[in-house]
PDB file of C-alpha atoms in Angstrom:
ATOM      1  CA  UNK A 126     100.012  10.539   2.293  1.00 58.00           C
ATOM      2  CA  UNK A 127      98.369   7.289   0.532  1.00 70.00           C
ATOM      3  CA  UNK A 128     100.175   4.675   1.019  1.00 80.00           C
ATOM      4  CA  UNK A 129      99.202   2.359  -2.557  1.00 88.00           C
ATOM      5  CA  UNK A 130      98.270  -1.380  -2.372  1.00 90.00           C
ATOM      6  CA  UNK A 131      96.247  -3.234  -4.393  1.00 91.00           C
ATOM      7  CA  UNK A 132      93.088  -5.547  -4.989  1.00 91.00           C
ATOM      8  CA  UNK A 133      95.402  -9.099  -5.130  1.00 92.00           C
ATOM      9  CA  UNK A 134      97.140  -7.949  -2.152  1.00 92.00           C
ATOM     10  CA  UNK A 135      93.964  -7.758  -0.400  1.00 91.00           C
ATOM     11  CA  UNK A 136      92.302 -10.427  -1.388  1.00 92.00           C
ATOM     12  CA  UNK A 137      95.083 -12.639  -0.649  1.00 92.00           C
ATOM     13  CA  UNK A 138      95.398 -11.223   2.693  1.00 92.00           C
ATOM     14  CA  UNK A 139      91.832 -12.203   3.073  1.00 92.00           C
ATOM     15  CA  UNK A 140      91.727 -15.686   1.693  1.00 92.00           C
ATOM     16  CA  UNK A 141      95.162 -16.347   3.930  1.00 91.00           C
ATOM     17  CA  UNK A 142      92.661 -15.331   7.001  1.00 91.00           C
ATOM     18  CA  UNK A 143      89.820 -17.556   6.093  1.00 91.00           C
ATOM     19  CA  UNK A 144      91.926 -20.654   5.464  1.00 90.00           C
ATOM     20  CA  UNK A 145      94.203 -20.179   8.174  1.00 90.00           C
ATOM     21  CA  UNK A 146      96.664 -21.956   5.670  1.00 89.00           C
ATOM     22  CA  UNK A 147      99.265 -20.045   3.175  1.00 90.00           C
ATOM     23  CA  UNK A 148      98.882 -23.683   0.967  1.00 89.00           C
ATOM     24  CA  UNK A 149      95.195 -23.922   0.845  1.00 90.00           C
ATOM     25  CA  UNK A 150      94.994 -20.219   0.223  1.00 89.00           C
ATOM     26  CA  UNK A 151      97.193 -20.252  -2.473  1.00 89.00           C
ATOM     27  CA  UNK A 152      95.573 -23.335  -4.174  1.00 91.00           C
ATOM     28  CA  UNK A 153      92.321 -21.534  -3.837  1.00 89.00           C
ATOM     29  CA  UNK A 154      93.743 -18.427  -5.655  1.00 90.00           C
ATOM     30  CA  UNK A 155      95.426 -20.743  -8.016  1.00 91.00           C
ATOM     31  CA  UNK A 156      98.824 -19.195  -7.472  1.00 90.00           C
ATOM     32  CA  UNK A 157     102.177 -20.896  -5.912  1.00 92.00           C
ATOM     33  CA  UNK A 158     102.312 -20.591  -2.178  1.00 90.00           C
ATOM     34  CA  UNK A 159     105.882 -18.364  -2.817  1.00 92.00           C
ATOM     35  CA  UNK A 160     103.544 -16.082  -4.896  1.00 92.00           C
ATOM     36  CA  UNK A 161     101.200 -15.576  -2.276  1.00 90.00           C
ATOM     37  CA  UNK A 162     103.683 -15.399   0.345  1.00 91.00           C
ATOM     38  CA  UNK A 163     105.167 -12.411  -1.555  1.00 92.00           C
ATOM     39  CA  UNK A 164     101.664 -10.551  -2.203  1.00 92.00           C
ATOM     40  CA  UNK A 165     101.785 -10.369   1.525  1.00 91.00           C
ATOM     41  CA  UNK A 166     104.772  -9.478   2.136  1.00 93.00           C
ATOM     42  CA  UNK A 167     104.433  -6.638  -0.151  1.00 92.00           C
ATOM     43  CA  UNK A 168     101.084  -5.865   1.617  1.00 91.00           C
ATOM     44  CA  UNK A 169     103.148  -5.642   4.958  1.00 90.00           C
ATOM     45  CA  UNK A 170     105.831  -3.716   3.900  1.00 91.00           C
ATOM     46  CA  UNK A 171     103.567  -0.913   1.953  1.00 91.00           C
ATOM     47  CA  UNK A 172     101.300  -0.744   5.875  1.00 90.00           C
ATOM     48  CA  UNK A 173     104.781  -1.262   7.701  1.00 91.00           C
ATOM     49  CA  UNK A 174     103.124  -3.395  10.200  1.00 91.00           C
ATOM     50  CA  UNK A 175     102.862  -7.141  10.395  1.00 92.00           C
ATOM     51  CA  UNK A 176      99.107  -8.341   9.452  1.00 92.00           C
ATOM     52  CA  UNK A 177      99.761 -12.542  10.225  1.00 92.00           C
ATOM     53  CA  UNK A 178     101.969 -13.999  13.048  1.00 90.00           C
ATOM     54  CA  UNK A 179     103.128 -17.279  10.815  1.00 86.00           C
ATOM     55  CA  UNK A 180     104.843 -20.544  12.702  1.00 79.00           C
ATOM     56  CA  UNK A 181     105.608 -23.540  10.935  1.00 71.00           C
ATOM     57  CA  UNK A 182     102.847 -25.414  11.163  1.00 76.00           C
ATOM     58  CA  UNK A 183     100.292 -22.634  11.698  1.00 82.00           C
ATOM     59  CA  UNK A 184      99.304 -18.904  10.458  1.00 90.00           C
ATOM     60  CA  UNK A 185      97.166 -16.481  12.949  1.00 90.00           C
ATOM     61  CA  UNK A 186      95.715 -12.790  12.121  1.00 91.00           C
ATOM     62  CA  UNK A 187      98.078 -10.160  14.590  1.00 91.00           C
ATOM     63  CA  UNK A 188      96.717  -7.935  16.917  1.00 90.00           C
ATOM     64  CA  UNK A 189      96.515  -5.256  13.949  1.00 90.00           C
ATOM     65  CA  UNK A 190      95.952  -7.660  11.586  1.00 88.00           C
ATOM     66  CA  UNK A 191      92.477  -8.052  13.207  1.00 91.00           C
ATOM     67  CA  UNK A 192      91.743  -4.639  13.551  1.00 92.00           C
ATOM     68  CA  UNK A 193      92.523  -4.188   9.358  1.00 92.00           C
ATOM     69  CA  UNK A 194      90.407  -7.438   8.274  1.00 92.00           C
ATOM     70  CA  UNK A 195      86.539  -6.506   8.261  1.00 92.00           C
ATOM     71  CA  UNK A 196      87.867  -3.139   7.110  1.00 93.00           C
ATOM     72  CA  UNK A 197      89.428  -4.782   3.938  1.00 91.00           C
ATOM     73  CA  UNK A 198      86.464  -6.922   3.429  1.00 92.00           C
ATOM     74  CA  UNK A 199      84.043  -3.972   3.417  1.00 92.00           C
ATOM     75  CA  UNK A 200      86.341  -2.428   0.789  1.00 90.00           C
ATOM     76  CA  UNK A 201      86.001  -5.829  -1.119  1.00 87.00           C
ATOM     77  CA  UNK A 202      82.512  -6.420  -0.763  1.00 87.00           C
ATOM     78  CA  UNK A 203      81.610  -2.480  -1.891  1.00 87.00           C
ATOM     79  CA  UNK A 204      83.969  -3.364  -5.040  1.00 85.00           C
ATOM     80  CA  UNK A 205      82.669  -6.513  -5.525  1.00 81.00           C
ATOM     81  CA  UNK A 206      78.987  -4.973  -5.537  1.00 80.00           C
ATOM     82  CA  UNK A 207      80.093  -2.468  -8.058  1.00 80.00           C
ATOM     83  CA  UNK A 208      81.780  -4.784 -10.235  1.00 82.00           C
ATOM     84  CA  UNK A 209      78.172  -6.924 -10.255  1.00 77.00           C
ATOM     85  CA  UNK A 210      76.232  -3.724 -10.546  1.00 74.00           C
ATOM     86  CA  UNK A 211      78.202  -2.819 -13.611  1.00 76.00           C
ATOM     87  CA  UNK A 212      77.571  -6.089 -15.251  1.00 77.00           C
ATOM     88  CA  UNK A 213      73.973  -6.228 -14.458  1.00 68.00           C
ATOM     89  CA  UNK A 214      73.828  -2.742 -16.390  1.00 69.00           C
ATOM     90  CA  UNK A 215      75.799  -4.133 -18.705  1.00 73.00           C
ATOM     91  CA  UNK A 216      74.192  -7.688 -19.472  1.00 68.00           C
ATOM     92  CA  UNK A 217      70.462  -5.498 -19.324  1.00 77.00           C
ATOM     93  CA  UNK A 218      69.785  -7.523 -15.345  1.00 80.00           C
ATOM     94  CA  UNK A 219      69.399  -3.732 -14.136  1.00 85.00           C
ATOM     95  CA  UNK A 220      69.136  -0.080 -15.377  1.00 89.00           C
ATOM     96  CA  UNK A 221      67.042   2.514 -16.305  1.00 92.00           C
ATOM     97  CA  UNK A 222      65.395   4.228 -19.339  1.00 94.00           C
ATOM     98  CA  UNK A 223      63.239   7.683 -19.086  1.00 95.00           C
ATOM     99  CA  UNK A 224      61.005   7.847 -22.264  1.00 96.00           C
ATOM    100  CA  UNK A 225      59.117  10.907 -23.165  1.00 96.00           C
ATOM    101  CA  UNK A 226      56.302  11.339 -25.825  1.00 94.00           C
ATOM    102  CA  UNK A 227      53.583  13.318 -26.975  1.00 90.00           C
ATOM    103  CA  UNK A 228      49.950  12.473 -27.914  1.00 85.00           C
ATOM    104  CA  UNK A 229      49.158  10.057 -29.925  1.00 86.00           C
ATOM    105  CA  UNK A 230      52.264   8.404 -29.265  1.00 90.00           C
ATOM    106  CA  UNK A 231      52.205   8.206 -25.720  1.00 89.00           C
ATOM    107  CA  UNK A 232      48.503   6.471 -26.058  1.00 86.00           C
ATOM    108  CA  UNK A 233      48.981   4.415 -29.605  1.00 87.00           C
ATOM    109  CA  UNK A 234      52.169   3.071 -30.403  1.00 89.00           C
ATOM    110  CA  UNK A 235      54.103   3.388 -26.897  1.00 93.00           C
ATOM    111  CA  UNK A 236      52.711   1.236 -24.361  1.00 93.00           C
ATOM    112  CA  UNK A 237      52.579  -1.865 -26.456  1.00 93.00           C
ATOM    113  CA  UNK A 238      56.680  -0.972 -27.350  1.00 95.00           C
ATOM    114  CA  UNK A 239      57.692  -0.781 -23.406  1.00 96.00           C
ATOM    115  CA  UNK A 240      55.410  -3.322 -22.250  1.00 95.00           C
ATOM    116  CA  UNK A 241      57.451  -5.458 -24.851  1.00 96.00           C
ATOM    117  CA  UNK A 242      60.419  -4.525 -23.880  1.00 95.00           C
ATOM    118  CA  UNK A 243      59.911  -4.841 -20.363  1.00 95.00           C
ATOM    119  CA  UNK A 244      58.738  -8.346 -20.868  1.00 95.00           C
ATOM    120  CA  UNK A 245      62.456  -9.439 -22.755  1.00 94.00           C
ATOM    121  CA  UNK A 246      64.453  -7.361 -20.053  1.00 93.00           C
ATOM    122  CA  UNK A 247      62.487  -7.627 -16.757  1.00 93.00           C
ATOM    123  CA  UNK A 248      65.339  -6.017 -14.741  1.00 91.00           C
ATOM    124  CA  UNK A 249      65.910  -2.670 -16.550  1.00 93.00           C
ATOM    125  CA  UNK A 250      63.095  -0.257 -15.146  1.00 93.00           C
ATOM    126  CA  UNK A 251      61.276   2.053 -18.031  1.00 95.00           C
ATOM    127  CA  UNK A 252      59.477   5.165 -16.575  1.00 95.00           C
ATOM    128  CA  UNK A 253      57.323   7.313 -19.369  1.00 95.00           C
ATOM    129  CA  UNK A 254      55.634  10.810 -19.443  1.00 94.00           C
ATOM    130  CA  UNK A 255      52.946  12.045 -21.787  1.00 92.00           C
ATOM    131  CA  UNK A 256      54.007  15.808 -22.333  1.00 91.00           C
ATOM    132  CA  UNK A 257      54.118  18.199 -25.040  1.00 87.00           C
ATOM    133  CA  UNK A 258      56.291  17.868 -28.116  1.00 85.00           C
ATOM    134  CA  UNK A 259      58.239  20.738 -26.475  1.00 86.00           C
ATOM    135  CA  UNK A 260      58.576  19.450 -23.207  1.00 91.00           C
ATOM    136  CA  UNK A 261      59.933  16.166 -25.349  1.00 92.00           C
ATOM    137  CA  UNK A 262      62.902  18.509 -26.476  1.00 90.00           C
ATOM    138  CA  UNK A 263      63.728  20.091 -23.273  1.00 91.00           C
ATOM    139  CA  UNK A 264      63.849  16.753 -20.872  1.00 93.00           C
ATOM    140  CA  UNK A 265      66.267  15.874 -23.415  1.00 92.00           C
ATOM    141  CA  UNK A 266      68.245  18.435 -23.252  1.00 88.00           C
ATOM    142  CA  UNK A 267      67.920  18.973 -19.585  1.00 90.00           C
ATOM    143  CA  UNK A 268      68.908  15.412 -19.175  1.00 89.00           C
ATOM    144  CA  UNK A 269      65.539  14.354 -16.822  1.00 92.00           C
ATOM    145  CA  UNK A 270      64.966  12.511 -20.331  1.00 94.00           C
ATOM    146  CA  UNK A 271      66.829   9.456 -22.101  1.00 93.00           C
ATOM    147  CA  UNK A 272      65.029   9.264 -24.948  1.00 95.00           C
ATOM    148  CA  UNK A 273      61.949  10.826 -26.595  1.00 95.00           C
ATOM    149  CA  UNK A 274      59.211  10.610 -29.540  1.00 95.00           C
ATOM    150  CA  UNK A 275      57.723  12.429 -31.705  1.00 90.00           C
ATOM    151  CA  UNK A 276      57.250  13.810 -35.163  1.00 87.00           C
ATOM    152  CA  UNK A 277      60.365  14.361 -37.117  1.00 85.00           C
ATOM    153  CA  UNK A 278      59.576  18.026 -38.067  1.00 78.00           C
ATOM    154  CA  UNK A 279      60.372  19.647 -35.280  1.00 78.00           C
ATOM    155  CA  UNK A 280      63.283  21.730 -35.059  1.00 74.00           C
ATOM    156  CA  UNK A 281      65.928  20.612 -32.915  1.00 78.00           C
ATOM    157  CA  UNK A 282      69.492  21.570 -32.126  1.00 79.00           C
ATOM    158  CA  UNK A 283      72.901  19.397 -32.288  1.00 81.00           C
ATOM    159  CA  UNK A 284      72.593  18.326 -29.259  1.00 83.00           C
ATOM    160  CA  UNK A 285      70.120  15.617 -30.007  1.00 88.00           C
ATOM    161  CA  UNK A 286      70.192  13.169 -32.395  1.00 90.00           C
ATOM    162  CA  UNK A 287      67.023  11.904 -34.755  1.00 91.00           C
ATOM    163  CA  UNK A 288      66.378   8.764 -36.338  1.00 92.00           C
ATOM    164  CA  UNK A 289      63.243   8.134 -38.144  1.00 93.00           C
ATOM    165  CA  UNK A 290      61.430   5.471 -37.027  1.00 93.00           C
ATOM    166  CA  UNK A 291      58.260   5.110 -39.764  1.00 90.00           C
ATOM    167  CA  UNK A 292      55.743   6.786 -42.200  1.00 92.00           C
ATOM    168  CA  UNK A 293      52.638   7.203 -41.040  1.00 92.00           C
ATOM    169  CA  UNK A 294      50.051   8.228 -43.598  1.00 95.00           C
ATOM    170  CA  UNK A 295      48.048  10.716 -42.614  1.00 96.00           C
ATOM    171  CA  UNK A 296      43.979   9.988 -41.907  1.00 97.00           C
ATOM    172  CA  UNK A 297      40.999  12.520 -41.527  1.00 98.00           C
ATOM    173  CA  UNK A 298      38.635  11.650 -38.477  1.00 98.00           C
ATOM    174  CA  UNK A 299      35.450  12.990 -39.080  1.00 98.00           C
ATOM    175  CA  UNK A 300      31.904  12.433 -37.815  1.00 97.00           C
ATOM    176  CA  UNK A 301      29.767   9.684 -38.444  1.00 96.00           C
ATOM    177  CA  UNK A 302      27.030  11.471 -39.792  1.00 96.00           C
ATOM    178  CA  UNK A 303      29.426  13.587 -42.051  1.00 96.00           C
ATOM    179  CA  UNK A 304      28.319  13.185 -46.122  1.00 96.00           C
ATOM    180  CA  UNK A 305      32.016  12.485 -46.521  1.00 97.00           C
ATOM    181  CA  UNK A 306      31.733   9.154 -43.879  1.00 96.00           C
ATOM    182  CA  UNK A 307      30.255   7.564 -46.680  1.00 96.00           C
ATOM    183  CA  UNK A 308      33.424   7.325 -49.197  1.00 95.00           C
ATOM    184  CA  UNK A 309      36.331   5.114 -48.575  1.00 95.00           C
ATOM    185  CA  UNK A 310      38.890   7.703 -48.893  1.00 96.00           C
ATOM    186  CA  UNK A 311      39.265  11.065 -49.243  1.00 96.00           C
ATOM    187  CA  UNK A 312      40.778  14.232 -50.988  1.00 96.00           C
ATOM    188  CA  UNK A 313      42.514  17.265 -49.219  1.00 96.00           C
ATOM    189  CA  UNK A 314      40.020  19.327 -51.624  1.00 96.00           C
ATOM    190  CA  UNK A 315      36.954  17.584 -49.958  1.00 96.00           C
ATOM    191  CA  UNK A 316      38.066  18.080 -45.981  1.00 97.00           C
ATOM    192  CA  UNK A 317      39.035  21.872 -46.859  1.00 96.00           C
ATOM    193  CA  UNK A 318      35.642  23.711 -46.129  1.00 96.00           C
ATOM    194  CA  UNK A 319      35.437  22.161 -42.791  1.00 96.00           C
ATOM    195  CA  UNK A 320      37.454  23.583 -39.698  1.00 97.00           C
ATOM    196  CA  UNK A 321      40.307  21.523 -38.758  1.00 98.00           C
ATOM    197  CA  UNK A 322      40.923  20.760 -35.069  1.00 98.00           C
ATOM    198  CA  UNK A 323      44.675  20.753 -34.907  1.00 96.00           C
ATOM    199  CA  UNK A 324      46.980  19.124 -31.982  1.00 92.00           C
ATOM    200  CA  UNK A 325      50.005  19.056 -34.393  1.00 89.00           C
ATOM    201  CA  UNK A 326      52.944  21.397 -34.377  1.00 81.00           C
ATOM    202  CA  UNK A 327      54.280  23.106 -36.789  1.00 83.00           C
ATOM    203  CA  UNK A 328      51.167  21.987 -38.981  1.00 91.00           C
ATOM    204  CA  UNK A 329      51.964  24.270 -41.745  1.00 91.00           C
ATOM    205  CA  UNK A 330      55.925  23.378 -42.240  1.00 87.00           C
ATOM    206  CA  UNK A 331      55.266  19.704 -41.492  1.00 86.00           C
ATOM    207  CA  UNK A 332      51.998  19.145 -43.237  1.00 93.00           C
ATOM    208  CA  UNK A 333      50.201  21.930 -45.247  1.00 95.00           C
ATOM    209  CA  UNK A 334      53.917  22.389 -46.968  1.00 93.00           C
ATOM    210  CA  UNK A 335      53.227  19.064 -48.852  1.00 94.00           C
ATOM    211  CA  UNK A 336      49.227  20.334 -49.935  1.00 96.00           C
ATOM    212  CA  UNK A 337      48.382  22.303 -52.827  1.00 95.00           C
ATOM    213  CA  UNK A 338      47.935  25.455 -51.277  1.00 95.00           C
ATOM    214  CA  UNK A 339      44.179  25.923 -53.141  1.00 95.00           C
ATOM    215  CA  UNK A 340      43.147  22.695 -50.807  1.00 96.00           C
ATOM    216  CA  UNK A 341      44.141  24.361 -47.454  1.00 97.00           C
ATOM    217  CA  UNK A 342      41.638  24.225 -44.614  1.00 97.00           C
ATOM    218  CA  UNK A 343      39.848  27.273 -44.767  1.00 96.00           C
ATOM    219  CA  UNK A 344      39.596  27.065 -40.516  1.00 97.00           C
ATOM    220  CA  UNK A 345      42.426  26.087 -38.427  1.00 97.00           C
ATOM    221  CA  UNK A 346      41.501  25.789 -34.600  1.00 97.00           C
ATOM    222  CA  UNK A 347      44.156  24.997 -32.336  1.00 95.00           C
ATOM    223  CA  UNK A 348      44.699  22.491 -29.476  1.00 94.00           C
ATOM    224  CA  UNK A 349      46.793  20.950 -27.583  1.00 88.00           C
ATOM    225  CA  UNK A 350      46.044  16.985 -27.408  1.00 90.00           C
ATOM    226  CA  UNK A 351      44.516  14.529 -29.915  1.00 93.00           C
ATOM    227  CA  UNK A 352      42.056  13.598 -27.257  1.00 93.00           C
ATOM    228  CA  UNK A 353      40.845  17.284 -27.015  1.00 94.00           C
ATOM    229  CA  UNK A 354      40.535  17.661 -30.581  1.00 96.00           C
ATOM    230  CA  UNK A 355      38.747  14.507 -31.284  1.00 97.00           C
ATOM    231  CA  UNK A 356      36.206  15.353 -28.037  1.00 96.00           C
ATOM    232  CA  UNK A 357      35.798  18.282 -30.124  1.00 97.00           C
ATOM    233  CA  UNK A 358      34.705  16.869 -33.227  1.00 97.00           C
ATOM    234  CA  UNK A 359      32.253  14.974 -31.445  1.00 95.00           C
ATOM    235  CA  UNK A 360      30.283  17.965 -30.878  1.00 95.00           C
ATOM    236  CA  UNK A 361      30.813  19.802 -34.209  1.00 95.00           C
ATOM    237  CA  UNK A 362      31.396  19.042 -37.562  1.00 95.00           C
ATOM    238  CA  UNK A 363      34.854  19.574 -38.852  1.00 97.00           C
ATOM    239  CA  UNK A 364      37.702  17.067 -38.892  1.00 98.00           C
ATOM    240  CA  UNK A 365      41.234  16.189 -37.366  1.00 98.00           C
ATOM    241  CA  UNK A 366      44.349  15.046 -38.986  1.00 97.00           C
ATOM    242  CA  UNK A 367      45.991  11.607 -37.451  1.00 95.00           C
ATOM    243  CA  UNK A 368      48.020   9.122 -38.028  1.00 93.00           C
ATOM    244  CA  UNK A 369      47.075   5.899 -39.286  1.00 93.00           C
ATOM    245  CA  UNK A 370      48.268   4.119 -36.395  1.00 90.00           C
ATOM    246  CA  UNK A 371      45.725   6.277 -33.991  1.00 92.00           C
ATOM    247  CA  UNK A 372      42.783   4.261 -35.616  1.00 93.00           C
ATOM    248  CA  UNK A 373      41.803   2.315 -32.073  1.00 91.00           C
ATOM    249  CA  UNK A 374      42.118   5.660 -30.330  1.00 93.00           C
ATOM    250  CA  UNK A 375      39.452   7.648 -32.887  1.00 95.00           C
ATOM    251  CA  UNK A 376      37.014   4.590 -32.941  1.00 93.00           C
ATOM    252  CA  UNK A 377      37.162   4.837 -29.433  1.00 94.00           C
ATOM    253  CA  UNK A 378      35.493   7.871 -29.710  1.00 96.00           C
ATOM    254  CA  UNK A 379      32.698   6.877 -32.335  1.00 96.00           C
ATOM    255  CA  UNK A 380      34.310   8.191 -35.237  1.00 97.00           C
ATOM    256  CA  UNK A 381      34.595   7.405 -38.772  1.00 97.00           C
ATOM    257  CA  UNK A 382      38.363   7.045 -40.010  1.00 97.00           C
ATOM    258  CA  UNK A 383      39.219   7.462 -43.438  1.00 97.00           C
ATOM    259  CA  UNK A 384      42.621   7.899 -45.396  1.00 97.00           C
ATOM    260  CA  UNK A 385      43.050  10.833 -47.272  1.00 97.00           C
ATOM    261  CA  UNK A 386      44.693  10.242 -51.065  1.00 92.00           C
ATOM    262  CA  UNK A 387      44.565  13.238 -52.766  1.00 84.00           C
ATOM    263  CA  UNK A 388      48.311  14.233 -52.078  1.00 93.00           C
ATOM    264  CA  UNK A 389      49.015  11.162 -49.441  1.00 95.00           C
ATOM    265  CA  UNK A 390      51.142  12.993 -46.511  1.00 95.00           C
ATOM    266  CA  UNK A 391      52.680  10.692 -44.563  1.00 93.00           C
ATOM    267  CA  UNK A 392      53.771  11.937 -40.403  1.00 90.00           C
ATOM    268  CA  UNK A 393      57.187  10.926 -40.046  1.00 90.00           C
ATOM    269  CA  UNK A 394      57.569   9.230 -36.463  1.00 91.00           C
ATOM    270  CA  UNK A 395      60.968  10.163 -34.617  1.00 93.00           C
ATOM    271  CA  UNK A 396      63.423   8.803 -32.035  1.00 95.00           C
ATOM    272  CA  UNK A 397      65.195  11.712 -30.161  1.00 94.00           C
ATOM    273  CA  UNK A 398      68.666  11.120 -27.878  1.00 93.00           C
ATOM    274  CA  UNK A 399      71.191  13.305 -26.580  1.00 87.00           C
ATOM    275  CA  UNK A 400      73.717  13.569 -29.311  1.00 80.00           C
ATOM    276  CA  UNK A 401      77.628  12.895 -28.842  1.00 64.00           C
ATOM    277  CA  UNK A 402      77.253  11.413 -25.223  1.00 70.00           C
ATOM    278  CA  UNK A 403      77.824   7.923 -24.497  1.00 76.00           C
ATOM    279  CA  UNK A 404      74.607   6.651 -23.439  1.00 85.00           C
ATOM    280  CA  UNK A 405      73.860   3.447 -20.540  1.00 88.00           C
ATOM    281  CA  UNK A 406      73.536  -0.312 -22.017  1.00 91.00           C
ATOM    282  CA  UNK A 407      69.597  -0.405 -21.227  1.00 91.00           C
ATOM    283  CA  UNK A 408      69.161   3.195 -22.778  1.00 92.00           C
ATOM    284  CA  UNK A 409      71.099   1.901 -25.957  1.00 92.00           C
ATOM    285  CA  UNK A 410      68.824  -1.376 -25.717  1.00 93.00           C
ATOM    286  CA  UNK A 411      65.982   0.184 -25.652  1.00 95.00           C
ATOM    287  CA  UNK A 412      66.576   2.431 -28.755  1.00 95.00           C
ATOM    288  CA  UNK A 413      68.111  -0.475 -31.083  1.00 94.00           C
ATOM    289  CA  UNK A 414      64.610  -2.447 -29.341  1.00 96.00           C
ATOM    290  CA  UNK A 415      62.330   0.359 -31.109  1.00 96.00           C
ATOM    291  CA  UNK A 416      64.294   0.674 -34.375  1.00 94.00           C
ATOM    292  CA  UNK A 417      63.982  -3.550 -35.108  1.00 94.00           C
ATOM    293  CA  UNK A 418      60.511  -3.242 -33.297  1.00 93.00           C
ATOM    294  CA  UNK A 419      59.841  -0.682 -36.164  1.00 90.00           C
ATOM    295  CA  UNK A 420      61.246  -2.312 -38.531  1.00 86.00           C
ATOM    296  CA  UNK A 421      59.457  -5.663 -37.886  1.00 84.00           C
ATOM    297  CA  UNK A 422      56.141  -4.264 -37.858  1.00 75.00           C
ATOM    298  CA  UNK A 423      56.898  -2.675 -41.067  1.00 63.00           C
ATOM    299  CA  UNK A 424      57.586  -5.734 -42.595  1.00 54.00           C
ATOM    300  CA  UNK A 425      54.797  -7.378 -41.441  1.00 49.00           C
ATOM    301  CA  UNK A 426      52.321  -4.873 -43.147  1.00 54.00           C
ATOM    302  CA  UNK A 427      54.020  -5.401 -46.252  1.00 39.00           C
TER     303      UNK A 427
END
């Protein structure tokens, strides 16, 4: 049968032991020395055993009272350490936020955003995977993920939630020594006899949807990363559809960039979280982080 005490009645018990002195311990807990004298006297009568052998001018631990006092300060020192470990999670000293992205996020827009906010909170600990847009969605819901990116058209259930993050026009890489290289922008008319190395998902819903059907690519060839497509291009003419933001990334592989005007389809960037479940302080941080992050550099291209 438990037999009920509590936290006050331990620590008093405790600081009693330390000060040797039922006045000095009560000063120290900033209570009257009858107040403490009854916190341990409830203590003794809940145990039924005498825990201090008191005189008048003196207070000693008892022969039981000694064998109960470093177990009582290991309970106090494990709640102590879980009392600090809840307000280092909660003041952002400590925690931990899984991030999952596809390409190009995971090699554009996301390192600078965690570096940054592992910089302002140096305790919480931020682990990332590249994967699939799929693979985005099931960590998620498999709960090996806290929060995930990726383009906004992807179907998803209620169980995660979605906020949009930014529009990101769409841009044509192409090759250097492509005719079209030459003019500043371009038209989906102009790219459409070329083959079109595609990464994205659900290209057709999330893009073509928003094209006059006439300016379709005439060749769709599928892949799975940005970085394949674009080593692809190097080799053969053709072009691939990216995000403005991915400009550093196609330069880096010696190719000409240009927006394309003629509709202007902008790739909606996404913030995915489980939906309905209460989610830790540094997971919550980093997400309102992204969103003002967002919304900064936003501002600042204005």
């Amino acid at each position: 049968m438990a037999i009920e005490v509590t936290v006050r009645q331990l620590r008093a018990f405790i600081t009693v032991v330390d000060r040797k002195s039922f006045s000095e311990a009560a000063d120290s807990m900033c209570l009257s020395q009858a107040a403490l004298s009854g916190l341990i006297k409830e203590l003794e009568s809940r145990l039924g055993v005498r825990l201090l052998d008191r005189s008048t001018r003196s207070v000693a631990v008892s022969v039981v009272g000694a064998a109960f006092e470093p177990l009582v300060r290991q309970v106090l020192g494990g709640l102590d350490h879980a009392i600090e470990s809840v307000i280092n999670l909660k003041d952002l000293r400590q925690g931990l936020v899984r991030v999952v992205a596809p390409e190009p996020l995971s090699c554009t827009l996301l390192p600078e955003l965690m570096a940054n906010y592992v910089e302002r909170y140096p305790g919480v600990d931020v682990r990332f995977n590249d994967v699939p847009i799929e693979e985005v969605l099931k960590a998620l819901a498999n709960e090996s993920a806290d929060v995930g990116f990726g383009p906004a058209g992807v179907p998803i259930d209620d169980s995660l939630e979605v906020q949009i993050l930014r529009l990101d026009p769409l841009w044509a890489a192409i090759r250097t020594d492509d005719p079209l290289a030459d003019i500043d922008s371009l038209s989906w008319r102009a790219l459409r006899a070329r083959p079109l190395f595609n990464y994205m998902p659900n290209l057709r819903t999330n893009v073509l949807s928003q094209v006059p059907v006439r300016c379709h690519p005439e060749e769709i060839i599928p892949v799975h990363r940005i970085n394949t497509a674009l080593s692809m291009l190097k080799v053969k003419r053709g072009y691939v559809l990216c995000p403005s933001t991915t400009r550093p990334l196609v330069e880096g592989f010696d190719l000409a960039f240009r927006p394309i005007v003629r509709p202007v389809v902008n790739w909606r960037i996404a913030i995915f979280s489980r939906a309905r479940k209460s989610l830790s302080p540094a997971v919550e941080s980093f997400i309102e982080f992204t969103i003002q992050t967002m919304k900064e550099s936003l501002s600042g291209d204005l």
